[in-house]
């Protein structure tokens, strides 16, 4: 099992460009999450999806959109990238009953 | 308003000694507490957890203590090893939700 996979690993964007971060899990988890990590800020929840077909905002949703394509895949889209979105993005998944979230390796995004 | 605080940004411990990482929280609805470990350029990995009905949980060299009245938990690592050098995040979860709230992390360095 690969667990949680994320693509790309690293991306450089210019201000105003758009891109989609991809995430997939093979653990048959219902819940999936997108976080961003900034220096000294810990991990902050951007969006999450409790099940296929549902999504909800987290702590810092502005400037992002998500799609829960199916049970396995949860994508994060930046429609018009801004330098403030320079960060490391992590995707995670969990089984609601178990509670533990499993994380992908992260996507490092630099917006110039 | 920070619900979860890890007041020590960094900690340096000699190999073989005890490492104690602390976490304070304000939300009395938290009922499940997780610790994650993160190496550079990798995603966080689950380390150990504790339910609010317990005050101690042990797993090998790692022990987590929970003091509900003080809204405080701590992670003890005994004996500390150089491979334990990483950032440690405290991440509680509220009752009836699968969302975690991450602290800002403590960087542990274990030196020979």
Short mmCIF file of C-alpha atoms in Angstrom, two decimals:
data_model
loop_
_atom_site.label_atom_id
_atom_site.label_comp_id
_atom_site.label_asym_id
_atom_site.label_seq_id
_atom_site.Cartn_x
_atom_site.Cartn_y
_atom_site.Cartn_z
CA UNK A 1 0.00 0.00 0.00
CA UNK A 2 1.27 3.46 -0.92
CA UNK A 3 -0.79 5.19 1.81
CA UNK A 4 -1.32 8.85 0.91
CA UNK A 5 0.36 10.18 -2.23
CA UNK A 6 0.64 13.78 -3.38
CA UNK A 7 1.67 15.36 -6.66
CA UNK A 8 3.63 17.40 -7.47
CA UNK A 9 6.37 17.39 -4.85
CA UNK A 10 7.48 20.91 -5.68
CA UNK A 11 6.03 23.73 -7.77
CA UNK A 12 6.93 27.32 -8.58
CA UNK A 13 4.13 29.63 -9.73
CA UNK A 14 3.92 33.25 -10.72
CA UNK A 15 1.34 35.47 -9.03
CA UNK A 16 -2.03 34.99 -10.71
CA UNK A 17 -1.34 31.54 -12.12
CA UNK A 18 -3.57 28.61 -11.23
CA UNK A 19 -2.76 25.05 -10.32
CA UNK A 20 -4.24 21.92 -8.79
CA UNK A 21 -2.59 19.82 -6.12
CA UNK A 22 -3.49 16.17 -6.32
CA UNK A 23 -3.95 13.73 -3.44
CA UNK A 24 -4.90 10.07 -3.40
CA UNK A 25 -5.19 7.45 -0.67
CA UNK A 26 -5.50 3.69 -0.91
CA UNK A 27 -6.60 2.96 2.68
CA UNK A 28 -10.35 3.13 1.95
CA UNK A 29 -10.72 6.08 4.31
CA UNK A 30 -13.85 8.18 4.28
CA UNK A 31 -12.32 11.43 5.50
CA UNK A 32 -9.68 13.49 3.70
CA UNK A 33 -8.02 16.79 4.55
CA UNK A 34 -5.84 19.55 3.15
CA UNK A 35 -3.48 21.45 5.44
CA UNK A 36 -0.87 24.10 4.98
CA UNK A 37 2.22 24.46 7.14
CA UNK A 38 3.99 27.75 7.59
CA UNK A 39 6.99 28.48 9.82
CA UNK A 40 5.93 28.83 13.46
CA UNK A 41 2.26 28.18 12.64
CA UNK A 42 1.86 24.44 12.91
CA UNK A 43 -0.56 22.80 10.48
CA UNK A 44 -3.71 24.69 9.62
CA UNK A 45 -6.74 23.04 8.05
CA UNK A 46 -7.77 24.46 4.67
CA UNK A 47 -10.62 22.14 3.67
CA UNK A 48 -11.78 18.72 4.58
CA UNK A 49 -14.14 16.10 3.22
CA UNK A 50 -15.98 13.76 5.57
CA UNK A 51 -17.13 11.53 2.74
CA UNK A 52 -17.33 11.31 -1.02
CA UNK A 53 -19.41 14.18 -2.33
CA UNK A 54 -19.07 16.44 0.71
CA UNK A 55 -16.58 19.18 1.48
CA UNK A 56 -16.33 21.79 4.22
CA UNK A 57 -14.18 24.79 4.98
CA UNK A 58 -11.47 24.62 7.57
CA UNK A 59 -9.59 27.39 9.34
CA UNK A 60 -7.96 29.04 6.27
CA UNK A 61 -10.10 28.35 3.13
CA UNK A 62 -9.79 31.71 1.37
CA UNK A 63 -8.14 31.48 -2.05
CA UNK A 64 -8.67 27.73 -2.37
CA UNK A 65 -11.21 25.32 -3.78
CA UNK A 66 -11.42 21.55 -3.42
CA UNK A 67 -12.95 18.60 -5.21
CA UNK A 68 -13.60 15.18 -3.75
CA UNK A 69 -13.44 13.34 -7.05
CA UNK A 70 -14.20 9.93 -5.56
CA UNK A 71 -13.42 8.11 -2.34
CA UNK A 72 -9.72 7.91 -3.15
CA UNK A 73 -8.97 11.37 -4.50
CA UNK A 74 -9.16 14.87 -3.05
CA UNK A 75 -7.72 17.79 -5.00
CA UNK A 76 -6.89 21.34 -3.94
CA UNK A 77 -7.05 24.17 -6.48
CA UNK A 78 -5.52 27.62 -6.38
CA UNK A 79 -7.41 29.72 -8.92
CA UNK A 80 -5.15 32.78 -8.76
CA UNK A 81 -2.01 32.17 -6.75
CA UNK A 82 -0.68 34.84 -4.39
CA UNK A 83 2.72 35.07 -2.62
CA UNK A 84 0.87 34.53 0.70
CA UNK A 85 0.06 31.02 -0.51
CA UNK A 86 3.73 30.07 -0.51
CA UNK A 87 3.72 27.16 1.89
CA UNK A 88 4.01 23.42 2.28
CA UNK A 89 0.73 21.63 1.63
CA UNK A 90 -0.15 18.31 3.20
CA UNK A 91 -2.98 15.98 2.40
CA UNK A 92 -4.23 13.50 4.99
CA UNK A 93 -6.88 10.83 5.34
CA UNK A 94 -8.54 9.02 8.21
CA UNK A 95 -11.12 6.46 9.15
CA UNK A 96 -13.64 8.38 11.26
CA UNK A 97 -13.92 5.64 13.84
CA UNK A 98 -10.17 5.30 14.30
CA UNK A 99 -9.37 9.01 14.42
CA UNK A 100 -5.72 8.88 13.41
CA UNK A 101 -4.90 10.91 10.33
CA UNK A 102 -2.29 9.65 7.87
CA UNK A 103 -0.33 12.22 5.94
CA UNK A 104 1.20 12.42 2.50
CA UNK A 105 4.78 13.62 1.90
CA UNK A 106 3.72 17.19 1.10
CA UNK A 107 3.88 19.62 -1.81
CA UNK A 108 6.24 22.58 -1.49
CA UNK A 109 4.74 25.57 -3.31
CA UNK A 110 6.56 28.82 -4.06
CA UNK A 111 4.56 31.73 -5.47
CA UNK A 112 6.67 34.54 -6.91
CA UNK B 1 -7.32 32.40 19.85
CA UNK B 2 -4.92 29.49 20.09
CA UNK B 3 -6.67 26.43 21.42
CA UNK B 4 -3.48 24.38 21.53
CA UNK B 5 -0.15 25.73 22.72
CA UNK B 6 3.29 24.22 22.65
CA UNK B 7 5.22 26.92 24.44
CA UNK B 8 8.69 25.52 23.86
CA UNK B 9 9.66 26.01 20.21
CA UNK B 10 12.79 23.94 20.70
CA UNK B 11 14.39 21.49 23.10
CA UNK B 12 17.90 20.08 23.19
CA UNK B 13 18.60 16.85 25.08
CA UNK B 14 21.59 14.59 25.43
CA UNK B 15 21.34 11.06 24.07
CA UNK B 16 20.16 8.62 26.74
CA UNK B 17 18.42 11.26 28.83
CA UNK B 18 14.70 11.97 29.08
CA UNK B 19 12.94 14.35 26.69
CA UNK B 20 9.74 16.00 27.93
CA UNK B 21 7.55 17.85 25.46
CA UNK B 22 4.59 19.81 26.76
CA UNK B 23 1.23 20.84 25.34
CA UNK B 24 -1.51 23.00 26.85
CA UNK B 25 -5.05 23.36 25.57
CA UNK B 26 -8.09 25.46 26.35
CA UNK B 27 -11.01 23.56 24.81
CA UNK B 28 -12.69 21.24 27.32
CA UNK B 29 -14.44 19.43 24.43
CA UNK B 30 -11.20 17.75 23.38
CA UNK B 31 -11.52 14.06 24.11
CA UNK B 32 -8.69 12.46 22.16
CA UNK B 33 -5.11 13.64 21.94
CA UNK B 34 -2.51 12.64 19.36
CA UNK B 35 1.19 13.28 18.99
CA UNK B 36 2.79 13.46 15.58
CA UNK B 37 6.46 13.44 14.66
CA UNK B 38 7.78 15.23 11.59
CA UNK B 39 11.14 14.97 9.89
CA UNK B 40 12.25 17.66 7.40
CA UNK B 41 10.76 17.30 3.91
CA UNK B 42 8.39 14.53 5.06
CA UNK B 43 4.78 14.41 6.16
CA UNK B 44 3.86 14.10 9.85
CA UNK B 45 3.66 10.55 11.15
CA UNK B 46 1.48 9.38 14.00
CA UNK B 47 3.42 8.60 17.17
CA UNK B 48 1.11 7.96 20.12
CA UNK B 49 -2.33 8.95 21.39
CA UNK B 50 -4.38 9.08 24.56
CA UNK B 51 -8.08 9.16 25.25
CA UNK B 52 -9.50 11.60 27.78
CA UNK B 53 -10.66 8.70 29.94
CA UNK B 54 -7.04 7.80 30.64
CA UNK B 55 -4.20 9.70 32.27
CA UNK B 56 -1.31 7.71 30.83
CA UNK B 57 -0.50 5.73 27.72
CA UNK B 58 2.80 4.01 27.05
CA UNK B 59 4.33 2.63 23.87
CA UNK B 60 7.92 1.51 24.18
CA UNK B 61 10.13 4.52 24.84
CA UNK B 62 7.20 6.92 24.46
CA UNK B 63 4.72 7.80 27.21
CA UNK B 64 2.00 10.41 27.09
CA UNK B 65 0.49 11.85 30.27
CA UNK B 66 -2.80 13.72 30.39
CA UNK B 67 -3.88 16.07 33.20
CA UNK B 68 -7.44 17.02 32.32
CA UNK B 69 -7.96 19.37 35.24
CA UNK B 70 -4.91 21.38 34.18
CA UNK B 71 -5.68 20.93 30.45
CA UNK B 72 -2.10 19.79 29.99
CA UNK B 73 -0.43 16.85 28.34
CA UNK B 74 3.16 15.83 28.00
CA UNK B 75 5.16 13.40 25.90
CA UNK B 76 8.10 11.64 27.56
CA UNK B 77 10.80 9.94 25.52
CA UNK B 78 13.12 7.68 27.50
CA UNK B 79 15.89 7.12 26.59
CA UNK B 80 16.24 9.76 23.91
CA UNK B 81 18.06 8.77 20.74
CA UNK B 82 19.55 10.87 17.92
CA UNK B 83 16.89 9.48 15.56
CA UNK B 84 14.25 11.14 17.74
CA UNK B 85 15.44 14.54 16.49
CA UNK B 86 12.37 15.94 14.76
CA UNK B 87 9.49 18.36 15.23
CA UNK B 88 6.71 17.05 17.49
CA UNK B 89 3.13 18.26 17.19
CA UNK B 90 0.38 17.91 19.74
CA UNK B 91 -3.01 17.47 18.00
CA UNK B 92 -6.22 17.15 20.02
CA UNK B 93 -9.61 16.27 18.59
CA UNK B 94 -13.01 17.42 19.75
CA UNK B 95 -15.78 15.05 20.71
CA UNK B 96 -17.86 13.91 17.73
CA UNK B 97 -15.57 15.30 15.04
CA UNK B 98 -12.63 13.93 13.09
CA UNK B 99 -10.85 17.28 12.78
CA UNK B 100 -7.55 17.76 14.59
CA UNK B 101 -6.22 21.05 15.94
CA UNK B 102 -2.44 21.19 15.69
CA UNK B 103 -0.10 22.97 18.05
CA UNK B 104 2.80 24.97 16.67
CA UNK B 105 5.29 22.19 17.34
CA UNK B 106 8.46 21.65 19.37
CA UNK B 107 11.74 20.95 17.61
CA UNK B 108 13.65 18.29 19.54
CA UNK B 109 17.35 17.85 19.01
CA UNK B 110 19.07 14.87 20.61
CA UNK B 111 22.83 15.21 20.64
CA UNK B 112 25.43 12.50 21.37
#
